XYZ file of C-alpha atoms in Angstrom:
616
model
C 5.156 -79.148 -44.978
C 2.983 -81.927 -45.260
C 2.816 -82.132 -41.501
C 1.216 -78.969 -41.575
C -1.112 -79.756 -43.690
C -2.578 -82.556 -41.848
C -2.879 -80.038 -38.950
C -4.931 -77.628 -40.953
C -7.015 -80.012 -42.262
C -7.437 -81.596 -38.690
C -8.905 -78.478 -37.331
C -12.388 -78.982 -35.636
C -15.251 -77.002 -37.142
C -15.153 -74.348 -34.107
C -11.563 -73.746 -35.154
C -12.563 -73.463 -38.641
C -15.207 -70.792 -37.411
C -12.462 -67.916 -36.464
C -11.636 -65.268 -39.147
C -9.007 -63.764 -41.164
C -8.927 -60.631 -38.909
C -9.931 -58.618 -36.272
C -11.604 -55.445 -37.391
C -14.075 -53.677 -35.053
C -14.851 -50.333 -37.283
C -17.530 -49.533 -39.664
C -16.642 -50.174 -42.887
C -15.493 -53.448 -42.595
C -17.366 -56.815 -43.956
C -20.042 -58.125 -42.394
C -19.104 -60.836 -39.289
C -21.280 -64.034 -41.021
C -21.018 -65.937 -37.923
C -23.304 -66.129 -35.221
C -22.329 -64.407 -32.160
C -24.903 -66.073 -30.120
C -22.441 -69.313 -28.423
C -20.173 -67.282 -26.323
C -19.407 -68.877 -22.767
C -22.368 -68.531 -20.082
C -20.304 -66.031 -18.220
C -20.061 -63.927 -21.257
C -24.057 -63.107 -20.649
C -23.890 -62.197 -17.215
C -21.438 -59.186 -18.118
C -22.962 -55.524 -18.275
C -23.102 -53.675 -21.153
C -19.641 -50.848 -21.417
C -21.215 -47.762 -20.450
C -21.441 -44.714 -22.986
C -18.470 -42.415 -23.732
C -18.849 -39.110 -25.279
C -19.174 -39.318 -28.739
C -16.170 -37.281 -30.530
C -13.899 -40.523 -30.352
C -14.786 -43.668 -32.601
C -17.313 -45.812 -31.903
C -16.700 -49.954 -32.322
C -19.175 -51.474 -34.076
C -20.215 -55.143 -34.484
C -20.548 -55.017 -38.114
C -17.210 -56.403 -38.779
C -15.093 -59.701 -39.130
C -13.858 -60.945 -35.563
C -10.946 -63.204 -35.273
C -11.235 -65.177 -32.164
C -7.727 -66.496 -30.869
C -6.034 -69.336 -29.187
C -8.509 -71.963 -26.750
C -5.313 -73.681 -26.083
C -6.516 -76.512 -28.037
C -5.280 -76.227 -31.660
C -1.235 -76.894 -30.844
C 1.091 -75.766 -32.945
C 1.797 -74.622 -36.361
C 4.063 -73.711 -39.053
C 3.748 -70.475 -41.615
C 4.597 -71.877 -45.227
C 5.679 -68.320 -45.897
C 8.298 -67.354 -43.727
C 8.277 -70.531 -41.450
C 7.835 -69.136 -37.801
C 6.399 -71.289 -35.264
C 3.227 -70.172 -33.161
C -0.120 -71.237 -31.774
C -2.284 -72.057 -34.955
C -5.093 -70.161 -33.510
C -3.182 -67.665 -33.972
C -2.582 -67.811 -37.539
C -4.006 -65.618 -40.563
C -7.164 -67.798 -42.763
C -8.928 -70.435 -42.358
C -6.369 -73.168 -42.527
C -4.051 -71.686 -40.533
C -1.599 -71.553 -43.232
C 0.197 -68.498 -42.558
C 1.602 -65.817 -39.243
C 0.284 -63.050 -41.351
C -1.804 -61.190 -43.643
C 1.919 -60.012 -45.641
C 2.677 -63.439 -45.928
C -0.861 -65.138 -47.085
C -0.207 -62.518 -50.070
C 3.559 -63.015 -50.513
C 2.810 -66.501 -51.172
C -0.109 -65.918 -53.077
C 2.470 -64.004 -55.528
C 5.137 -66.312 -55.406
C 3.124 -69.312 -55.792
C 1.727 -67.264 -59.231
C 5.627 -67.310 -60.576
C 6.270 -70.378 -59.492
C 3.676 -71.560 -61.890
C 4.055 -69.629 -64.605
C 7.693 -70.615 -64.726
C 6.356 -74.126 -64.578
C 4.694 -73.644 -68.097
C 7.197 -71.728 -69.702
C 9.318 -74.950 -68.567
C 6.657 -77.404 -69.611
C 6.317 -78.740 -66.639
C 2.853 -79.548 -65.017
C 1.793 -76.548 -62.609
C 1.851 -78.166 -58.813
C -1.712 -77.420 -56.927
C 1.061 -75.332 -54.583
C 4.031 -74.322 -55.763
C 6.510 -74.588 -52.944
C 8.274 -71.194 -52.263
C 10.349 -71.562 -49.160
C 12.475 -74.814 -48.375
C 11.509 -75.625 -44.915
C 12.981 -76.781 -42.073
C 11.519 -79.946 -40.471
C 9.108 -79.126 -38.179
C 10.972 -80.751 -35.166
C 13.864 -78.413 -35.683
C 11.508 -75.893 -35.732
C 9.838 -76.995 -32.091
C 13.116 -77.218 -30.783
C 13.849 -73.562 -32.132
C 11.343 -72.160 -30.548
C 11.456 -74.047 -27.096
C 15.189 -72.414 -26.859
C 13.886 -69.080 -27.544
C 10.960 -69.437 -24.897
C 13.871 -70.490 -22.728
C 15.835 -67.237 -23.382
C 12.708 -64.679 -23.159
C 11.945 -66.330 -19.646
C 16.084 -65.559 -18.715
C 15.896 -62.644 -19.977
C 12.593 -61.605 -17.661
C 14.330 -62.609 -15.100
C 17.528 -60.678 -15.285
C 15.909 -57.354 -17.185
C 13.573 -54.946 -15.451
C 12.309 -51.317 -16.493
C 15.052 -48.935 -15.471
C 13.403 -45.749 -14.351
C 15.308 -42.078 -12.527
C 15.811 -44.024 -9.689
C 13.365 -45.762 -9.340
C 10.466 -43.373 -9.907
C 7.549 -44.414 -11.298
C 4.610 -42.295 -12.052
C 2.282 -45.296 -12.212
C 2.978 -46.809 -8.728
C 3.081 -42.915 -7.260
C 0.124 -42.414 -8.035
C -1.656 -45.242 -6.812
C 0.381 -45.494 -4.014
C -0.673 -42.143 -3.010
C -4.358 -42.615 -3.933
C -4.131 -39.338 -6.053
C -5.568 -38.026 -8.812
C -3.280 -35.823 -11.749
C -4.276 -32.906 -13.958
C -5.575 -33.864 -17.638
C -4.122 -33.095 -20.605
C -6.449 -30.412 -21.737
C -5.199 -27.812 -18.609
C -1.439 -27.570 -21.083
C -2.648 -26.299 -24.153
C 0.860 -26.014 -24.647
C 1.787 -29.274 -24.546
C 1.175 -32.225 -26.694
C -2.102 -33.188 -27.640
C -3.326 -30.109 -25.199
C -5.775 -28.709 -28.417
C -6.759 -32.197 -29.110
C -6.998 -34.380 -26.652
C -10.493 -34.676 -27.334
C -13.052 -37.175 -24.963
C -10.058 -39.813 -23.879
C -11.580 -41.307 -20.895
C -11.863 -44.041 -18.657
C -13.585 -47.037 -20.749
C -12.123 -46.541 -24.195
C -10.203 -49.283 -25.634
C -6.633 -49.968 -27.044
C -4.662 -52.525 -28.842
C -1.362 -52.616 -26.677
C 1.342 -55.203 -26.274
C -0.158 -58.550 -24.592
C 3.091 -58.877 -22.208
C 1.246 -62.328 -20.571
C 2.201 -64.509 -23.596
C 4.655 -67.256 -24.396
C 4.374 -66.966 -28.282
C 8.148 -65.969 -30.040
C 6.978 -62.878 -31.626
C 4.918 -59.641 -30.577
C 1.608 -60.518 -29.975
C -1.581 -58.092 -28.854
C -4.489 -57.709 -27.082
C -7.162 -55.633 -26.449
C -7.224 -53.032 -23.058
C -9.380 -50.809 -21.512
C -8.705 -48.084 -20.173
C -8.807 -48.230 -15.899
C -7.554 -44.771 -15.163
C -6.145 -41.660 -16.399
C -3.143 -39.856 -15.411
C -2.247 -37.133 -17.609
C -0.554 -38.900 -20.746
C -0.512 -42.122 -18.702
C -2.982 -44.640 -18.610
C -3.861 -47.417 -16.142
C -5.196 -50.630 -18.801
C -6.684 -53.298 -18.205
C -6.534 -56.301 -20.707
C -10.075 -57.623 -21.890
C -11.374 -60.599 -20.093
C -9.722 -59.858 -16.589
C -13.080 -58.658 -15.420
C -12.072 -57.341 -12.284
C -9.204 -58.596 -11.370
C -6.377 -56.079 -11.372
C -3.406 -58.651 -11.111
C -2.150 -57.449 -14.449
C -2.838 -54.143 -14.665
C -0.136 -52.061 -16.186
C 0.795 -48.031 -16.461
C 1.876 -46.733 -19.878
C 1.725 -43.656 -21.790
C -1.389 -43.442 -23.792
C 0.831 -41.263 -26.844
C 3.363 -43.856 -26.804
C 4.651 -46.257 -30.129
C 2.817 -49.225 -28.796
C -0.766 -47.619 -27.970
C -3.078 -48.371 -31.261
C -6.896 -47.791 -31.487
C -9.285 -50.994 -32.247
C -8.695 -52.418 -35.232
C -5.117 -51.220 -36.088
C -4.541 -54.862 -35.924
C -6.522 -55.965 -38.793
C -5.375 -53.499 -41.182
C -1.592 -53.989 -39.574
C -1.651 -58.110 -39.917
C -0.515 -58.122 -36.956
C -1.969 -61.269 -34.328
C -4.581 -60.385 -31.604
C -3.863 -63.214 -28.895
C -5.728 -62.892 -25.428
C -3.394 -63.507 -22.296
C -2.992 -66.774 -21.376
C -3.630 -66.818 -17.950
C -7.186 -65.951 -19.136
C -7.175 -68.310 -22.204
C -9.327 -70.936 -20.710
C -12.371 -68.520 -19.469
C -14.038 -68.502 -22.597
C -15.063 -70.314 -25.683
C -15.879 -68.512 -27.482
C -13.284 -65.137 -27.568
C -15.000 -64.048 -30.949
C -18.897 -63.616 -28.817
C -17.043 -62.189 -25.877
C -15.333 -59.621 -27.846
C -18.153 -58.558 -29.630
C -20.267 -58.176 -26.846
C -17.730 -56.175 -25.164
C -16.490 -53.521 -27.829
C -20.005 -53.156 -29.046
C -20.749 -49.038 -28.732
C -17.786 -48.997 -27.005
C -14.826 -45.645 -28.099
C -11.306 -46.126 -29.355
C -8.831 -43.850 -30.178
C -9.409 -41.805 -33.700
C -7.447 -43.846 -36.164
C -4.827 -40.285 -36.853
C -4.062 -40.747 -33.097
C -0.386 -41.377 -33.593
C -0.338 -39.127 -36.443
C -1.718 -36.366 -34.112
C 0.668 -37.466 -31.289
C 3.662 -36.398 -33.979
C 2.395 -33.376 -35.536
C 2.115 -31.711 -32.030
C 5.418 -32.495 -31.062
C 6.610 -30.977 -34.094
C 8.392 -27.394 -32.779
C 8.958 -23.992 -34.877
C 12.470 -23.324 -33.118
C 15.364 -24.523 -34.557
C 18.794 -25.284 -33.333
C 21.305 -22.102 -34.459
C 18.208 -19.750 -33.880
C 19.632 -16.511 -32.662
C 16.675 -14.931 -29.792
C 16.674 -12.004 -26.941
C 16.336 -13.029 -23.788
C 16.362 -12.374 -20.068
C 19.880 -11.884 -18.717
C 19.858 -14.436 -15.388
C 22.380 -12.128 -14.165
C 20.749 -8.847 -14.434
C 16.971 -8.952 -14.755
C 16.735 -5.496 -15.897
C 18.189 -6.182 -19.845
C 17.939 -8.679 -22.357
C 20.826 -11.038 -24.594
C 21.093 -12.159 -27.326
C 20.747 -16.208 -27.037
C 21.675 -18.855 -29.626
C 19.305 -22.011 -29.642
C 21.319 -24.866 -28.591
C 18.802 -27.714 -28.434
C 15.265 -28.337 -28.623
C 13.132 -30.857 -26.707
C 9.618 -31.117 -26.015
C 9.355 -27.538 -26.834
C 11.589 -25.831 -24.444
C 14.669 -24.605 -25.709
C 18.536 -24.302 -24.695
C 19.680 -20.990 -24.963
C 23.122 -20.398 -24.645
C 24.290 -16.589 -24.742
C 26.658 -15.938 -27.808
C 29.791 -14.917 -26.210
C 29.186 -17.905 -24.346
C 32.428 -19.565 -25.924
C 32.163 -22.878 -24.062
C 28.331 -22.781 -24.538
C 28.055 -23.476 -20.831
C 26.588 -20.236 -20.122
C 22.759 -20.821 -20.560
C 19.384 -20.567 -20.537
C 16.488 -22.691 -19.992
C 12.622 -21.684 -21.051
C 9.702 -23.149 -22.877
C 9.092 -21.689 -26.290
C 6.323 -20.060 -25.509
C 8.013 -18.027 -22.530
C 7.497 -14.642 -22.012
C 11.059 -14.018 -21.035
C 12.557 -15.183 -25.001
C 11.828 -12.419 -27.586
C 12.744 -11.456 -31.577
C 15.690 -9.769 -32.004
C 15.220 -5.989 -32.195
C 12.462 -6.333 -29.330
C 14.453 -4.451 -26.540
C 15.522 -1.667 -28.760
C 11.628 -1.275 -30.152
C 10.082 -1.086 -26.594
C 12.842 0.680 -25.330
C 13.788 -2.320 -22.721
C 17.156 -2.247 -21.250
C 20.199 -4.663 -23.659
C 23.272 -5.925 -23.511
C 25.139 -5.907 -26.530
C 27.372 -8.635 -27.190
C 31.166 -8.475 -27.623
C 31.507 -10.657 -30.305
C 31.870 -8.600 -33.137
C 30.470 -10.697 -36.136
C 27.830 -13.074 -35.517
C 28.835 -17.063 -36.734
C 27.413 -17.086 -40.482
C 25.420 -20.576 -39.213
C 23.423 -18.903 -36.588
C 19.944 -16.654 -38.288
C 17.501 -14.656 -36.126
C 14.369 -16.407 -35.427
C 11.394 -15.456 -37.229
C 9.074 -13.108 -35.251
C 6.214 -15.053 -36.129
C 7.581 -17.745 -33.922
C 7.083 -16.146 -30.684
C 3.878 -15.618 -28.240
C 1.835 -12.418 -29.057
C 0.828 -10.713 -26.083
C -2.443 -9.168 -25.224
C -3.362 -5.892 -27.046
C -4.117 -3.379 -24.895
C -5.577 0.458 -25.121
C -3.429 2.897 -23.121
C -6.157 5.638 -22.498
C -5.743 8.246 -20.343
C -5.383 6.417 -17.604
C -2.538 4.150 -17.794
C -0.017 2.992 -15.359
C 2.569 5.499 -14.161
C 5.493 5.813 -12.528
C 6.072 4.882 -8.953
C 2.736 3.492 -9.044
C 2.261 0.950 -5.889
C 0.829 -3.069 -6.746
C 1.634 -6.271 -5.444
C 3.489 -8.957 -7.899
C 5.572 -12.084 -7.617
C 8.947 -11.930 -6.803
C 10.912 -13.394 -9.571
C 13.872 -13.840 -7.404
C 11.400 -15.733 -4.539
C 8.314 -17.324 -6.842
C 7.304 -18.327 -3.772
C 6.408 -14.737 -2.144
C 3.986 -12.092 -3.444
C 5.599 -8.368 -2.179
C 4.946 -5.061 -2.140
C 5.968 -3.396 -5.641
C 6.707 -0.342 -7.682
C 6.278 0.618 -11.041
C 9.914 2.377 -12.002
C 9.224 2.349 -15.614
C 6.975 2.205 -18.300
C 7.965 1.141 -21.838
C 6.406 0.744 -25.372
C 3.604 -1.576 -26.045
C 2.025 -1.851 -22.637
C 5.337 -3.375 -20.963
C 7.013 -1.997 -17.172
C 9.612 -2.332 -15.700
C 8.668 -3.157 -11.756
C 10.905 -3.421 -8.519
C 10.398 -4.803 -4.803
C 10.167 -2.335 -2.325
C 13.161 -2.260 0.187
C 15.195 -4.586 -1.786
C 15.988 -2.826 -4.580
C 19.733 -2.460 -6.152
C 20.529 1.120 -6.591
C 21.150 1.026 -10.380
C 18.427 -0.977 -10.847
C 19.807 -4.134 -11.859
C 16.809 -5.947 -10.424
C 14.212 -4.079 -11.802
C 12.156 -6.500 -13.803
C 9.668 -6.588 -16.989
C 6.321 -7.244 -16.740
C 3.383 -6.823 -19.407
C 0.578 -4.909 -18.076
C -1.788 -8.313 -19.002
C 0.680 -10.540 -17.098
C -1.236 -12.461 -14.877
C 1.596 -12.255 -11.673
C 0.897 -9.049 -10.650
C -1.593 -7.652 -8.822
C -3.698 -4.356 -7.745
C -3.009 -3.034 -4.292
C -5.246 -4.969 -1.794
C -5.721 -8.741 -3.727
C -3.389 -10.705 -0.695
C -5.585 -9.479 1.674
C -8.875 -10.032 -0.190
C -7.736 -13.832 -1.201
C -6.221 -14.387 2.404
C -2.610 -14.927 0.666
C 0.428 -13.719 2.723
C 1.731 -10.287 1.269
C 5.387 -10.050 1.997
C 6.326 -6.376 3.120
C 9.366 -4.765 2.111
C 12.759 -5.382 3.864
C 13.426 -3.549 6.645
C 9.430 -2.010 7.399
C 8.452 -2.469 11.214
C 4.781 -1.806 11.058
C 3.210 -4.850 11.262
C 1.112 -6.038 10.452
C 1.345 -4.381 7.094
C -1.402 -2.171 6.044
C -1.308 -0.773 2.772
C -3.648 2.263 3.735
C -0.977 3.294 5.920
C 2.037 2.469 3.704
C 0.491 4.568 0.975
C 0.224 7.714 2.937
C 3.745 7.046 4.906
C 5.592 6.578 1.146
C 3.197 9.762 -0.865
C 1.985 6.920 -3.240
C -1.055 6.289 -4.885
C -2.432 2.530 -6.130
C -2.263 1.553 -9.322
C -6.026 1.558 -10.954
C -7.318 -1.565 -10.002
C -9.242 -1.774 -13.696
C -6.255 -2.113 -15.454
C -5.055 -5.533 -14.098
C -6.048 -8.434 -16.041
C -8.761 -9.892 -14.535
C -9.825 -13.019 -17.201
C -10.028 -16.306 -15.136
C -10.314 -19.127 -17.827
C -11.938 -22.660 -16.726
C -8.604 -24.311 -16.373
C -9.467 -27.659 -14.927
C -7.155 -27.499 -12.097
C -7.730 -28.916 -8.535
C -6.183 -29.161 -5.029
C -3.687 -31.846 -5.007
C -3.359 -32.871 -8.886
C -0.373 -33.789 -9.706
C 1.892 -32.541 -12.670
C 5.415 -32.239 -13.900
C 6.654 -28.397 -13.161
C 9.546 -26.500 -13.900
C 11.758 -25.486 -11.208
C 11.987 -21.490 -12.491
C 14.524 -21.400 -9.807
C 16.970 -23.594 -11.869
C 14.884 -23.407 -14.926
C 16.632 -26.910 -16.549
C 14.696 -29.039 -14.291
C 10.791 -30.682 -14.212
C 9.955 -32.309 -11.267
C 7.426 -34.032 -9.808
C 4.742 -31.290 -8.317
C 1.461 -30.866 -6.669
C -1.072 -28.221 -7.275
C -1.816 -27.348 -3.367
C -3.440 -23.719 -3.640
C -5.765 -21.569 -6.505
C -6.743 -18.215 -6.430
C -8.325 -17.464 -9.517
C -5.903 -18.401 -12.272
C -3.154 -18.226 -9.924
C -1.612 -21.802 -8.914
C 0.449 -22.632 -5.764
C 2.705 -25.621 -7.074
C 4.668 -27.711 -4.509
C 7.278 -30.095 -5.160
C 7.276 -32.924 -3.705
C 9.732 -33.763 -1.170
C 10.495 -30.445 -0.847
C 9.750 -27.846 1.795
C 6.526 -25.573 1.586
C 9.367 -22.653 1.259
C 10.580 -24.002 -2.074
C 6.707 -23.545 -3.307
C 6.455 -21.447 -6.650
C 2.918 -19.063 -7.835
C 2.586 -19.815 -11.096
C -0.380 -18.826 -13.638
C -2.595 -21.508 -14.646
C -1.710 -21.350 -18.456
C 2.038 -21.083 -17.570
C 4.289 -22.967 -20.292
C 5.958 -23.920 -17.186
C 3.696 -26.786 -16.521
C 3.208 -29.951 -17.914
C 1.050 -33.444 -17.784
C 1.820 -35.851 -15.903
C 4.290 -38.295 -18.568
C 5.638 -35.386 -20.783
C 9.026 -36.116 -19.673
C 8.699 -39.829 -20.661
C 6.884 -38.983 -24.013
C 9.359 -35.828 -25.025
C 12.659 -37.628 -23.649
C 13.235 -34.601 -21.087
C 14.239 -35.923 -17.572
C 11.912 -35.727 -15.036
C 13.750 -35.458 -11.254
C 11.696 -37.662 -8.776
C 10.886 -36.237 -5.443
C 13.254 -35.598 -2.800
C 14.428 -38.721 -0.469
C 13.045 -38.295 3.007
C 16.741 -38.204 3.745
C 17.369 -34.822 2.489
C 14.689 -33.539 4.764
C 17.858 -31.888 7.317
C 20.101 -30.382 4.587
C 17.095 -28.569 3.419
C 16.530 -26.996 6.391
C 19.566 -26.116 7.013
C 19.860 -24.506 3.264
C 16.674 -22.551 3.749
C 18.110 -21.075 7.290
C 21.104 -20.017 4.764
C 19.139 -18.964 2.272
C 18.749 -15.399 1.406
C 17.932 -13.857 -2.069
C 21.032 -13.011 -4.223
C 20.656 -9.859 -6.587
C 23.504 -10.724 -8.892
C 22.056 -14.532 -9.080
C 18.455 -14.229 -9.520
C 18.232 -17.571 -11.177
C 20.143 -19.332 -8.526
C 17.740 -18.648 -5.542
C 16.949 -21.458 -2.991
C 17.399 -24.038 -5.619
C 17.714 -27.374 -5.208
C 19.607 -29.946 -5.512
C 19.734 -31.957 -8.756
C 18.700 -35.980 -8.171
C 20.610 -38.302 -11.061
């Protein structure tokens, strides 16, 4: 105890100089040092350029607590007794790890002398609260636990789906990804807000030998949908310890969430000699620079808080049969997309995988309303546990005005395949149900009972008026069997007595999406629908996307709309907890080919088209 004393009171007058905090926002005291003595390379540094102005801006109004030189040694907290650099430590003397303890003593040290009096005893100046160990135990203690933090660096690294790492993938590959605000159906996707390059964080400082969790201040290098390439203050540019992490994760805090957290702002030490003054340099730096909003985290969690519940009872595409719904039971929920496992599913391996916000899940009673082909179940009593989902809970679509002219039967279009996403074909409207909804088959491939038929709305944005292949130079897959190629719809019209559908009553919105050739995302396989892999944008028409997944052949390439639910930042998988499957090993280059010279659509499958395999 005492020897900790005579280190406080040793401290030279610089020492004495740093504050009680770190606190960067307006609102906070007035800094009532001068700022003027920082090193001379601190005055050679530019000024941090302007960021837009919706995110928090740091202002120099506010106490700074300038941490270790490397100078001060060591010392004790009379609180709780942990060891650390006394630079380090909360007020002026250096007396305590914390703001929580400074104040827990404070109160204890208040009983302690009131139970003096009531004793009649004379009130110490400082009531001792703790017994202590002596300080040379103490050293010892924490020169074993350095020793086990280094083993354990040694012996523990990250553990990632073999291997994969979104971070070194995309530097690696000198690419760029797509930013949050193209998935407004993701986390964050509404309010992302102006999260750019330049704003600054409190993270982790992972280049320290202290015992306990220390931070620093980053910036940020580079974005990469939720993941963020930081930099820690003072490295200038040098890039040796850059790290990757996801901007939404537990660790991220704005500026500032230090101060009001207690918790100790230590710079790395590999750059603890560059400056002098850290208090100057920090100043100078986070002046007018942006920081997260302080609700960030509270954000982060109310968006990833989903309507569907687990017992939910939902129609839903049969994967067997695309011409009916069934009735699904939700079996788990994360990140938003939901296990559906069909109720006479009595193993609850027969399932179902689709975002919440799919077009192919529905309320119960929607088939029988739009007159849409069901299955009814066999079971004859539904399980008490299991309750229909609210219809509020699922995606309106599009009103639309059926006027005189509306689609009709045996209508001719073009539209996705759902059984090959990767091929736009010559189509048919069979049917035409409630509420602006048709039922739509591929020409020459079509079962005889219809099984295959599928639903489309009449706004869905993956089909198409006769003619738009051509137009957007897109390859327009005839139908099986035809011989005169090239394919010309003029001809094909007159051959088959069919007229086009009206080419106004296709949706036609394009919204500014963001996208670009050769962002990267996570994307969901819709060919086995339970995985998100690693994908490149490589092709856009419009709103329509060509996604590629990497590793893969060009044949395994899926069109998919721009504000699909299919799609996903780059990091979702690490933030929700969903796996994300890396891309394919150069080694299973052969065995695709081989599978795609196998491959040919199955009607009674249509989930289980060229699919791939899945990498654990």
């Amino acid at each position: 105890m005492e020897k900790t004393k005579d280190l406080a009171d040793l401290s030279s007058l610089s020492e004495r100089k740093r504050r009680d905090s770190f606190g960067m926002f307006d609102g906070y005291d007035s800094c009532s040092e001068d700022t003027s003595s920082s090193s001379s390379s601190d005055e050679s540094e530019e000024e941090v350029a302007p960021l837009p102005s919706s995110l928090p801006i740091i202002k120099n109004n506010g106490q700074v607590y300038t941490y270790p030189d490397g100078k001060s040694g060591m010392a004790t907290c009379e609180m709780c007794g942990m060891v650390g650099v006394r630079d380090a430590f909360y007020s002026k003397t250096k007396r305590f790890c914390s703001v929580s303890c400074s104040r827990s003593y404070s109160s204890n040290s208040k009983k302690a002398s009131i139970l003096a009096r009531l004793q009649g005893k004379p009130p110490t100046k400082k009531a001792k609260v703790l017994q202590k160990k002596p300080l040379v135990a103490k050293l010892a203690a924490y020169a074993q636990y350095k020793a086990t933090l280094k083993n354990q660096s040694v012996n523990k690294a990250p553990v990632t789906v073999e291997g994969f790492s979104w971070g070194n993938y995309i530097t690696s590959n000198n690419t760029a990804a797509a930013p949050v605000t193209c998935f407004r159906h993701a986390p964050m996707g509404n309010c992302w807000g102006d999260i750019a390059e330049g704003v600054r964080v409190e993270v982790p400082n992972t280049d320290s030998n202290l015992p306990t969790k220390v931070f620093w201040i980053s910036g940020i290098v580079k974005l990469a949908g939720f993941n963020a390439l930081l930099r820690y203050e003072g490295f200038e540019n040098d890039s040796s310890l850059d790290f990757w992490c996801n901007i939404c994760g537990p660790d991220v805090h704005p500026v500032g969430w230090c101060a009001t957290s207690g918790k100790p702002l230590v710079p790395p030490q590999t750059i603890q000699h560059k400056y002098t003054n850290w208090k100057a340099f920090l100043v100078k730096r986070l002046t007018g620079a942006k920081t997260l909003p302080p609700d960030f985290s509270q954000k982060v969690s109310e968006s990833m808080q989903y309507p569907f519940k687990p017992s939910m009872r939902v129609e839903v595409v049969d994967k067997t049969h695309l011409c009916r719904t069934r009735v699904a039971v939700v079996d788990s929920v994360i990140g938003g997309r939901l296990r559906l496992v069909y109720e006479e599913s009595e193993d609850k391996t027969d399932d179902f995988w689709c975002h919440m916000y799919s077009p192919l899940i529905h309320p119960i009673g929607w088939s029988r309303s739009i007159g849409h082909r069901f299955k009814r179940t066999d079971i004859l009593k539904k399980q008490e546990s299991n309750y229909d989902a609210p219809s509020h809970l699922f995606t309106k679509v599009k009103d639309i005005e059926q006027g005189s002219e509306w689609f009709k039967e045996g209508m001719k279009l073009e539209a996705i395949d759902p059984l090959n996403l990767s091929a736009i074909c010559v189509a048919t409207i069979r049917k035409v149900l409630a509420d602006g909804y048709l039922m739509i088959g591929i020409d020459g491939s079509e079962a005889a009972d219809g099984s295959d038929w599928f639903c489309y709305h009449a706004s869905s944005p993956s089909i198409f008026p006769v003619g738009f292949c051509e137009i957007n130079k897109i390859e327009l897959t005839p139908p099986r069997g035809y011989t005169k190629l090239p394919f010309k719809w003029f001809d094909y019209l007159r051959e088959t007595g069919s007229i086009a559908a009206p080419v106004k009553l296709f949706n036609k919105e394009v919204p500014n999406h963001g996208f670009r050739v050769g962002m990267k995302l996570e994307a969901v396989d819709l060919m086995e629908p339970r995985l998100v892999c690693v994908a490149t944008v490589t092709r856009i028409i419009h709103r329509l996307l060509r996604i590629h997944f990497d590793g893969w052949e060009d044949e395994y390439d899926q069109w998919v709309d721009c504000e699909s639910s299919d799609l996903y930042p780059v990091g979702w998988c690490q933030l929700t907890g969903y796996q994300l499957q890396p891309p394919a090993p150069q080694s299973n280059k052969d065995s695709q080919s081989n599978i795609s010279k196998q491959k040919k659509k199955s009607k009674s499958q249509p989930y289980k088209g060229h699919k791939k395999s899945c990498c654990k």
